[in-house]
Tab-separated table of C-alpha atoms in Angstrom:
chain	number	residue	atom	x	y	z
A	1	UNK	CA	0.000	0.000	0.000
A	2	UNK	CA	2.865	2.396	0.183
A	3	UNK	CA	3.616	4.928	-2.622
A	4	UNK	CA	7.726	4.984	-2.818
A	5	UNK	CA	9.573	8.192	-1.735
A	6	UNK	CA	11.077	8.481	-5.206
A	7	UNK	CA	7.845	8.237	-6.792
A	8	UNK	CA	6.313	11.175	-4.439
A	9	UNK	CA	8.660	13.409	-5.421
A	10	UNK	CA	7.696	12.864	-8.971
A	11	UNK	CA	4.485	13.522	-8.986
A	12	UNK	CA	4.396	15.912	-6.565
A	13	UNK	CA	7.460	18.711	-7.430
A	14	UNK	CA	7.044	18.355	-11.479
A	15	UNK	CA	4.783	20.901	-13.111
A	16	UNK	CA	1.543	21.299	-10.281
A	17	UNK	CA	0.701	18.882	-8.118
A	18	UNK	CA	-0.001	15.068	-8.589
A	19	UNK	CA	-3.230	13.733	-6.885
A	20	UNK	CA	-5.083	14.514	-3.879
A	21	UNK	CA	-8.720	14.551	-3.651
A	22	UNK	CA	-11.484	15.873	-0.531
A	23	UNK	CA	-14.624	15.149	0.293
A	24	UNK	CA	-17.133	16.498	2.603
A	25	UNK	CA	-19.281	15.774	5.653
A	26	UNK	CA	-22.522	16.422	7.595
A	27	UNK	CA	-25.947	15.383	5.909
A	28	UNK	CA	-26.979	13.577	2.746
A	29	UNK	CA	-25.287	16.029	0.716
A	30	UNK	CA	-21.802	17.045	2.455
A	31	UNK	CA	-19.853	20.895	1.431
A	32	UNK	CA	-16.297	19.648	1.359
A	33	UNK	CA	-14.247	21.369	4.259
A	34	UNK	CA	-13.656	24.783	3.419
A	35	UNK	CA	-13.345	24.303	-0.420
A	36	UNK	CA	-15.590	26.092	-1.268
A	37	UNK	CA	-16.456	23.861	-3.957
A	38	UNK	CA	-19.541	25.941	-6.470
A	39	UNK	CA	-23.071	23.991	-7.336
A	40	UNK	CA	-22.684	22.901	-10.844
A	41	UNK	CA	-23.281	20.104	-13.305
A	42	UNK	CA	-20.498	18.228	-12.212
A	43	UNK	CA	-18.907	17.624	-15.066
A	44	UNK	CA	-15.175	15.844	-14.273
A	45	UNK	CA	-12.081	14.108	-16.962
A	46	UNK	CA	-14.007	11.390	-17.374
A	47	UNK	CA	-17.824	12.390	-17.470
A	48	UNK	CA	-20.789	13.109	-15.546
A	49	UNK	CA	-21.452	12.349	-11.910
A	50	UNK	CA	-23.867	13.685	-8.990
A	51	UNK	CA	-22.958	17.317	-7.514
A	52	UNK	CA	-21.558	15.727	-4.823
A	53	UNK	CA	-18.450	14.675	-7.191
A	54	UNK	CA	-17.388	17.468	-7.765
A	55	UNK	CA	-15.756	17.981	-4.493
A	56	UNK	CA	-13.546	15.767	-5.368
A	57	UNK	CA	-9.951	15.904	-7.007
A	58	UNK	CA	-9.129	14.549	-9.766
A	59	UNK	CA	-4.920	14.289	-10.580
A	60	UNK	CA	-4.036	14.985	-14.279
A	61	UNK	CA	-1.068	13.550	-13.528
A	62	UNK	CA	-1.719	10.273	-12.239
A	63	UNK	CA	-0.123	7.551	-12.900
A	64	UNK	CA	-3.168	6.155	-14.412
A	65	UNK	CA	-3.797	9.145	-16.503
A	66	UNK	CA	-0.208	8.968	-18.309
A	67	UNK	CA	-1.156	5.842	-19.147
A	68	UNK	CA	-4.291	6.262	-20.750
A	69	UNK	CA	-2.260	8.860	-22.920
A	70	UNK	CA	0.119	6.453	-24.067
A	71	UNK	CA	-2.163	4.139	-24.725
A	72	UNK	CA	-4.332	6.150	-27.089
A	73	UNK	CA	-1.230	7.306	-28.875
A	74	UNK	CA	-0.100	3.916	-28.970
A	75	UNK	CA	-3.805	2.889	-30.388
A	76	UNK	CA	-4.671	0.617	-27.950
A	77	UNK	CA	-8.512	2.844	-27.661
A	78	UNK	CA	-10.292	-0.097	-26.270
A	79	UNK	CA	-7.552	-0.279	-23.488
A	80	UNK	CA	-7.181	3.606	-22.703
A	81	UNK	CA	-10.982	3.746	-22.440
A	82	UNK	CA	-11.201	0.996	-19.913
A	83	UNK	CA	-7.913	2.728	-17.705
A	84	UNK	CA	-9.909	5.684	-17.998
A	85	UNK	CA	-12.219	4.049	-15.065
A	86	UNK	CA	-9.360	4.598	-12.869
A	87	UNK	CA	-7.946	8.197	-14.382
A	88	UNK	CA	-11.222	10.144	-14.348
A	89	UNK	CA	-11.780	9.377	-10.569
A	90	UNK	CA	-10.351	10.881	-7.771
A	91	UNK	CA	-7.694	8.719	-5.272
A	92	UNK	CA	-5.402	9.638	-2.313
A	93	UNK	CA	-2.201	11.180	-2.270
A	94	UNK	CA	-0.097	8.967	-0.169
A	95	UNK	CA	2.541	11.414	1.755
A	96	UNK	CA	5.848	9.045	3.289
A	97	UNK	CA	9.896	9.962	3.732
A	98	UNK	CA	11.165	13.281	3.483
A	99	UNK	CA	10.075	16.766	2.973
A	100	UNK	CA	6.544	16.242	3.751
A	101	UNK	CA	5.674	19.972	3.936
A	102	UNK	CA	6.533	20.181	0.427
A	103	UNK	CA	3.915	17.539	-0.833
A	104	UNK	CA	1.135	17.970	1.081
A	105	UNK	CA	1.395	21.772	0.059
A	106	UNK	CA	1.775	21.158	-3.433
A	107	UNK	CA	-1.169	18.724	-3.583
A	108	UNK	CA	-3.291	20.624	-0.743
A	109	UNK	CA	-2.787	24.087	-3.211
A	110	UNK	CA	-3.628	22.198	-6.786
A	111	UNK	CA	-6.843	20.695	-5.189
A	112	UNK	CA	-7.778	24.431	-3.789
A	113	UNK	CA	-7.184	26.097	-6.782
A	114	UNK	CA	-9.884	23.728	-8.423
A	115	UNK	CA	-12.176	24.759	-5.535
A	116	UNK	CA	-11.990	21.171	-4.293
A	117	UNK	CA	-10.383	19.110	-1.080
A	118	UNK	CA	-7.605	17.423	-1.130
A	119	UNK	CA	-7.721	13.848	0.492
A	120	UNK	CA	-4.229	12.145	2.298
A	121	UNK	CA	-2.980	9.465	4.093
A	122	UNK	CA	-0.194	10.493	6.408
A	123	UNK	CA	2.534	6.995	6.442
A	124	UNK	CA	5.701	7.431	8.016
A	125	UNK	CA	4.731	5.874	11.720
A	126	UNK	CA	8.040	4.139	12.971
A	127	UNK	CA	7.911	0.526	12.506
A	128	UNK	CA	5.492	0.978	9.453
A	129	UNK	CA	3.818	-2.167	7.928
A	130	UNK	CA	5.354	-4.340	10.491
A	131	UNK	CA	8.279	-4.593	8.387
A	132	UNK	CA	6.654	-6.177	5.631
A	133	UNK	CA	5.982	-4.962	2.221
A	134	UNK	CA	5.933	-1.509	2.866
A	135	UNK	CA	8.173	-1.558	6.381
A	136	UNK	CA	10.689	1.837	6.536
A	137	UNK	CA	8.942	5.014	8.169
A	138	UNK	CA	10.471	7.475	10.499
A	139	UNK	CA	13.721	6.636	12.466
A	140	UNK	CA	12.199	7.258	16.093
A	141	UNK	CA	9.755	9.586	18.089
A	142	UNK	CA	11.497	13.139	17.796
A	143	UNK	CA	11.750	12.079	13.437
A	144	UNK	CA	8.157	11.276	13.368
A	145	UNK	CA	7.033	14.117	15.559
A	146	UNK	CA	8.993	16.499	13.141
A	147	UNK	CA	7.376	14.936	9.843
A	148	UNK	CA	4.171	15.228	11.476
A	149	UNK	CA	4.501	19.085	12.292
A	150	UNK	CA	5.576	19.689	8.505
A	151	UNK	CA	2.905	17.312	7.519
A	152	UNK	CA	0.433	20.053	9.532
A	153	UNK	CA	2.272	22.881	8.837
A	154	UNK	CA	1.699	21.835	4.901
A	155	UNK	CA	-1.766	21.959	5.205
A	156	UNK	CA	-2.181	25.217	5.952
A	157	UNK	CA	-5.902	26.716	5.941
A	158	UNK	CA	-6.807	24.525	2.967
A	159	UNK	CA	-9.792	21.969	3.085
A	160	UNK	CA	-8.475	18.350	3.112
A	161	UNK	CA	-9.250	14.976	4.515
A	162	UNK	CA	-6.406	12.812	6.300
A	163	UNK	CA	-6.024	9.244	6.699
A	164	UNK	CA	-3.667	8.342	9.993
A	165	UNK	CA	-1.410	5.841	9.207
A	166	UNK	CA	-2.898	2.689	7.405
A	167	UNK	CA	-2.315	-0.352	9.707
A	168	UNK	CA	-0.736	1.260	12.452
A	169	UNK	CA	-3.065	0.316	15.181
A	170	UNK	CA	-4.697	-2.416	13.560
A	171	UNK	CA	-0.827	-4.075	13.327
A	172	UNK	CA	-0.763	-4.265	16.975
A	173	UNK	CA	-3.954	-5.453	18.002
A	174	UNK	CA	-3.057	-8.285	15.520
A	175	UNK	CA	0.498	-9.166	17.627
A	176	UNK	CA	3.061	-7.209	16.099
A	177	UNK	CA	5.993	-7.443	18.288
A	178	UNK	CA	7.984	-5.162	16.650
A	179	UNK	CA	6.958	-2.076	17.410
A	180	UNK	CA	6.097	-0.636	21.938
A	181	UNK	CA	2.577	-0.691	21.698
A	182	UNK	CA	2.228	2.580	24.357
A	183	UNK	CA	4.735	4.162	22.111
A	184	UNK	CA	2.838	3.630	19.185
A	185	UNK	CA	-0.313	4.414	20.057
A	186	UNK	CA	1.297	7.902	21.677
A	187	UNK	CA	2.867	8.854	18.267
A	188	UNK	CA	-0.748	8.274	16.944
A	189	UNK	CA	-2.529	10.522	18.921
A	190	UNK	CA	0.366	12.998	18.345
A	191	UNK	CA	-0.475	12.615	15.047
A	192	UNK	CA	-4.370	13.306	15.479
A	193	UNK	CA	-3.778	15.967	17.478
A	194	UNK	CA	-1.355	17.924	15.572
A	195	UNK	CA	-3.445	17.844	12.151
A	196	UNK	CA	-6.654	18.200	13.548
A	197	UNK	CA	-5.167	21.810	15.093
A	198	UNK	CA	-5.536	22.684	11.022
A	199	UNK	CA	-8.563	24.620	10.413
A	200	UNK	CA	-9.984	22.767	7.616
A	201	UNK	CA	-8.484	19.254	8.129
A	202	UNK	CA	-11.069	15.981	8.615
A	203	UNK	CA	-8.581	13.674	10.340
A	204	UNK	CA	-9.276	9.529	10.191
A	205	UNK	CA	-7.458	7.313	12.153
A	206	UNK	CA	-7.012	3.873	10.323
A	207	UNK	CA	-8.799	0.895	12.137
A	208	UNK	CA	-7.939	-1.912	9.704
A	209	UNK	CA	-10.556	-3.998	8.093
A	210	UNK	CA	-13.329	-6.581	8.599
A	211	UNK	CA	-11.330	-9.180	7.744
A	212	UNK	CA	-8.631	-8.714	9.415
A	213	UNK	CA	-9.911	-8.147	12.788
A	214	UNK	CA	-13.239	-9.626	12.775
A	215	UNK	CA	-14.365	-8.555	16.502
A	216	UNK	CA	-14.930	-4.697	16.272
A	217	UNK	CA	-14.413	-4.650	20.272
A	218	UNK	CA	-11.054	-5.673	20.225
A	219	UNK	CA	-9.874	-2.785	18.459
A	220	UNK	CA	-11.673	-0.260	20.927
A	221	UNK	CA	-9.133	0.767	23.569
A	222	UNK	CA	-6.765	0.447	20.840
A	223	UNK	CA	-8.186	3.170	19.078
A	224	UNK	CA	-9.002	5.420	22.043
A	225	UNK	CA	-5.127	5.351	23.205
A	226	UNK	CA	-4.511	6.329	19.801
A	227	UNK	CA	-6.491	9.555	19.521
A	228	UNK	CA	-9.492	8.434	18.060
A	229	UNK	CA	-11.584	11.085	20.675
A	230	UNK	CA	-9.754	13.859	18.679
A	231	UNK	CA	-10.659	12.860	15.578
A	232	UNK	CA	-13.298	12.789	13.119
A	233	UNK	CA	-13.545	9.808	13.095
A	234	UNK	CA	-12.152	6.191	11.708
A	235	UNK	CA	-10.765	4.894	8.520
A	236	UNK	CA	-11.787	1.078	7.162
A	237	UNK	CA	-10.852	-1.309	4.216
A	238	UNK	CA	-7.645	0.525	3.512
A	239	UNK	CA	-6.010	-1.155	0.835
A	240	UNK	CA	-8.371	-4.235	1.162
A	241	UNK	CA	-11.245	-6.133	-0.251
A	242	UNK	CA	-13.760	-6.288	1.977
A	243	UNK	CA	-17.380	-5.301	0.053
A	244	UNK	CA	-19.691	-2.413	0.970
A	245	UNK	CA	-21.876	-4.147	3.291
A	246	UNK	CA	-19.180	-5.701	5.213
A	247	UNK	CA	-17.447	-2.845	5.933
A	248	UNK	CA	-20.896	-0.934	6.709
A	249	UNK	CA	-21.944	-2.972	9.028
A	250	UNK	CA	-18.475	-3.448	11.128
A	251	UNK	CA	-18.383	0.662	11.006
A	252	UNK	CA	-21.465	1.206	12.246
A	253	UNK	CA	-20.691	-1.562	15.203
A	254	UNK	CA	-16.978	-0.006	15.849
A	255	UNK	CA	-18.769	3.177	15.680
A	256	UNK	CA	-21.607	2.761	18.381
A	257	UNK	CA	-18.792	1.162	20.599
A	258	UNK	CA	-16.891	4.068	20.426
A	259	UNK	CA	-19.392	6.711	20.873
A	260	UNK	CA	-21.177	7.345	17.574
A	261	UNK	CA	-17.751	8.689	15.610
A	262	UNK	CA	-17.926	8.347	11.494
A	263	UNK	CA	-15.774	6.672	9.468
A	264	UNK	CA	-14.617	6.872	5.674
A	265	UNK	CA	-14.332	3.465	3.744
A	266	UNK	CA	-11.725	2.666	0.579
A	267	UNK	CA	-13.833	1.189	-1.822
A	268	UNK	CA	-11.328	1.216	-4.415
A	269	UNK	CA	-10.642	-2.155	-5.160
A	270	UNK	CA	-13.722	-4.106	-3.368
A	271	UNK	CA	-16.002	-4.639	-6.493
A	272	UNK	CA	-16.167	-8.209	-6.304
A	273	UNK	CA	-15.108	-8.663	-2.296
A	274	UNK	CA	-11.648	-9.965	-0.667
A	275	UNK	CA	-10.304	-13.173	-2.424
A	276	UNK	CA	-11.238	-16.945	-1.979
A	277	UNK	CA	-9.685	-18.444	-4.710
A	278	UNK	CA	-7.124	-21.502	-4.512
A	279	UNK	CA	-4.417	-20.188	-6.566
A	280	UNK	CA	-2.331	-18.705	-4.181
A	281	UNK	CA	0.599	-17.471	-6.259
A	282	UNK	CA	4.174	-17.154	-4.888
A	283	UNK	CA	5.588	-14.148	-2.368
A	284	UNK	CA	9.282	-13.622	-4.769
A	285	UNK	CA	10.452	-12.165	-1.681
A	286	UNK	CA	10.069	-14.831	0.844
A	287	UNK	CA	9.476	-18.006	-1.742
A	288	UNK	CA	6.196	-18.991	0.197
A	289	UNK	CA	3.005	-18.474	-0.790
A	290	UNK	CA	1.153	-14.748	-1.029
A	291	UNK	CA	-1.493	-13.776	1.125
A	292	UNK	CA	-4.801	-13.207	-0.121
A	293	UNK	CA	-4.748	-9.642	0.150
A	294	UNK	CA	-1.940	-9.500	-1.952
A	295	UNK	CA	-2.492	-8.370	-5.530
A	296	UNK	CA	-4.916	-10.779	-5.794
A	297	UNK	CA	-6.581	-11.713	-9.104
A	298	UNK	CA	-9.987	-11.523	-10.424
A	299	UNK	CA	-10.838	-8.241	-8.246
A	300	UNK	CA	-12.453	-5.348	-9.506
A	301	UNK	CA	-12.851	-1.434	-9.176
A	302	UNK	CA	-15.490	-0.402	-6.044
A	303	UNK	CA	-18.232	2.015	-6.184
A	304	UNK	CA	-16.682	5.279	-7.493
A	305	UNK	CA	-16.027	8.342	-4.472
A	306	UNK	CA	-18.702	9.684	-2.816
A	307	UNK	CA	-19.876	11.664	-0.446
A	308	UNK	CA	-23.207	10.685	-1.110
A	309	UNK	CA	-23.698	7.045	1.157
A	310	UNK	CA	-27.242	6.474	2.616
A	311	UNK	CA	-25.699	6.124	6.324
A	312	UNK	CA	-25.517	8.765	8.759
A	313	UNK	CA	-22.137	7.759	10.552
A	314	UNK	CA	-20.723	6.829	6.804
A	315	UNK	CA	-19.035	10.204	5.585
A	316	UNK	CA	-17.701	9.009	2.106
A	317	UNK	CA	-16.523	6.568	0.460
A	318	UNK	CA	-13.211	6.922	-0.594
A	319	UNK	CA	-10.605	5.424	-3.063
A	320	UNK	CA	-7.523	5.947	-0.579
A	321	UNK	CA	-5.547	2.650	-2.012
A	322	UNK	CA	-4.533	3.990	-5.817
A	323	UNK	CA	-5.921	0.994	-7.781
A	324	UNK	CA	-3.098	-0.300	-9.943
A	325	UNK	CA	-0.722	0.284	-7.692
A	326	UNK	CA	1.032	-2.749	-6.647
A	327	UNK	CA	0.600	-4.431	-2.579
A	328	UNK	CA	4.195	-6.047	-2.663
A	329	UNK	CA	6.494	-8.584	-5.014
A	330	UNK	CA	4.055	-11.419	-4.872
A	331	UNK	CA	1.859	-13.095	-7.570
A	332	UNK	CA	4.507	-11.119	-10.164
A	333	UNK	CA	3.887	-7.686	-8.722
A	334	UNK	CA	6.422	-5.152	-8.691
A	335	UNK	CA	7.512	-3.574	-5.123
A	336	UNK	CA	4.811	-1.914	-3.163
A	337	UNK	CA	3.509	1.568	-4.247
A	338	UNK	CA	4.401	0.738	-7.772
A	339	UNK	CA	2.403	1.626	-10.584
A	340	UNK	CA	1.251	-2.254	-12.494
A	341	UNK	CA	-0.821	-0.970	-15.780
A	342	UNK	CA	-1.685	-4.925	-16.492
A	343	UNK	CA	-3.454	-4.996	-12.848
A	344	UNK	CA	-4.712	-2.148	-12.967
A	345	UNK	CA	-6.338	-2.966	-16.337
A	346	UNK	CA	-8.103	-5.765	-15.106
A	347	UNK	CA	-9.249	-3.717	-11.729
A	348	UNK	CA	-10.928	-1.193	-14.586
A	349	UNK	CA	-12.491	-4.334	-17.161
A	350	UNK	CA	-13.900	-6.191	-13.719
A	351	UNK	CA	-15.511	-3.314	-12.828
A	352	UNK	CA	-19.468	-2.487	-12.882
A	353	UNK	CA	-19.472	0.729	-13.429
């Protein structure tokens, strides 16, 4: 699930600003956090969608994007048209390694400028990803407090959404030994607290998935040490494959256990649910075989972001995981974070809509 440091600076220093997106809150029909964001016919890249859209930020510049360009030139129309599914949507800037300041800014001021939110996920937590796929982060407490002032700082006054640190807490509650849980869950609320001083920032604290965790309750005390009280609320299905209802359903029960708080769920790559096939594939770093959640096949793009959801304590689904991008070097994937057109391509042709 991590996008590579070289591969933020990329997008994010050349030209304008690579992708971020927002959304918005409060009632059926939510104003994205002090975008701004005029009544129109919201028209987007890709087409026509409900007003509620056009909140959200599309990135030119995606990786997605260039390759529905080269595609087209290439004449491969049937192929561009279906990557379009991915290009004309809005997806999460992931923000990791050095100069975060710099990113979020860029991404936070392209989104503004289009009178739209931007939409984040803040991943540099020490000990990240359990030293798996996507392990690195910050070198200790003072380094991630630091990153997570110029993370703040970066935002500024504009309007944008924040996902805490994918897996962080989640991790634990599962038995990672790796990491001091009280330290961990301190650096979270840090975290919280710090962006959440921002006057236009919606702040989500990752709680994992369905799946992964099936009893909502253990994750509860968890969450609170973590800063979950300061927040808006939580984020579910991060990078995972869990369907609609699934993911409803836990939310709302994580939700009333911790006081009524909202939640945002990734729906980017759940169109046809988390993975029960046989055909495991092979992990090419370890030689054993991959876990389910890892790149696996036959999946298909979710329902497209919205802000628009039909439950009161669901504020948007989101697209935080950037479909395409690979989970790790298993079942022939490239590292983590890197862009995989030939997944991504069958994401787009699985999908519904």
């Amino acid at each position: 699930m991590w996008l590579p440091r070289a591969l933020v600076v990329l997008l994010l220093v050349g030209g304008c600003c690579a992708g971020a997106m927002g959304t918005g809150e409060e009632g059926v029909r939510r104003a994205g956090p002090g975008t701004g964001a005029p009544a129109g016919s919201g028209e987007y890249a890709g087409g026509r969608e409900g007003a509620a859209f056009e909140q959200l930020w599309v990135d030119p510049r995606s990786s997605a994007a260039r390759q529905v360009t080269e595609w087209r030139i290439a004449g491969r129309a049937a192929d561009a048209e279906l990557m379009d599914r991915i290009a004309s949507r809005p997806q999460a800037e992931w923000v990791t390694g050095t100069s975060p300041r710099t990113a979020v800014q860029a991404v936070t001021t392209a989104a503004a400028r289009a009178g739209r939110a931007a939409v984040l996920v803040a991943y540099d937590i020490p000990g990240r990803d359990c030293g798996q796929y996507s392990g690195g982060g910050a070198l200790g407490v003072l380094d991630y407090r630091t990153w997570v002032d110029e993370f703040a700082v970066g935002l500024g006054d504009r309007g944008a959404y924040v996902i805490v640190e994918p897996d962080a807490v989640a991790q634990v509650v599962a038995g990672c030994t790796q990491v001091d849980a009280e330290e961990r869950y301190a650096l979270l609320a840090y975290a919280v607290e710090r962006i959440k001083r921002q006057p236009h920032a919606r702040v989500y604290l990752d709680a994992g998935n369905s799946g992964w965790i099936p009893q909502p309750a253990r994750l509860v005390e968890a969450l609170r040490a973590a800063g979950v009280g300061q927040a808006d609320g939580f984020a579910l299905n991060v990078s995972n494959f869990q369907t609609d209802q699934d993911s409803s359903v836990y939310g709302d029960a994580l939700s009333r256990a911790l006081g009524g708080k909202h939640y945002v769920v990734d729906t980017s790559r759940n169109g046809n649910g988390p993975y029960t096939g046989t055909d495991t594939g092979i992990d090419a770093g370890t030689g054993t075989d991959a876990e389910p959640w890892c790149n696996p096949p036959g999946r298909a793009l979710g329902t497209p972001p919205t802000t628009v959801t039909g439950r009161p304590r669901l504020d948007a689904q989101l697209w935080i995981k950037r479909p395409g991008e690979s989970d790790g070097t298993c079942r022939g994937g490239p590292p983590a974070g890197q862009w995989w057109p030939s997944y991504a391509l069958e994401l787009a042709g699985n999908a519904r809509s």
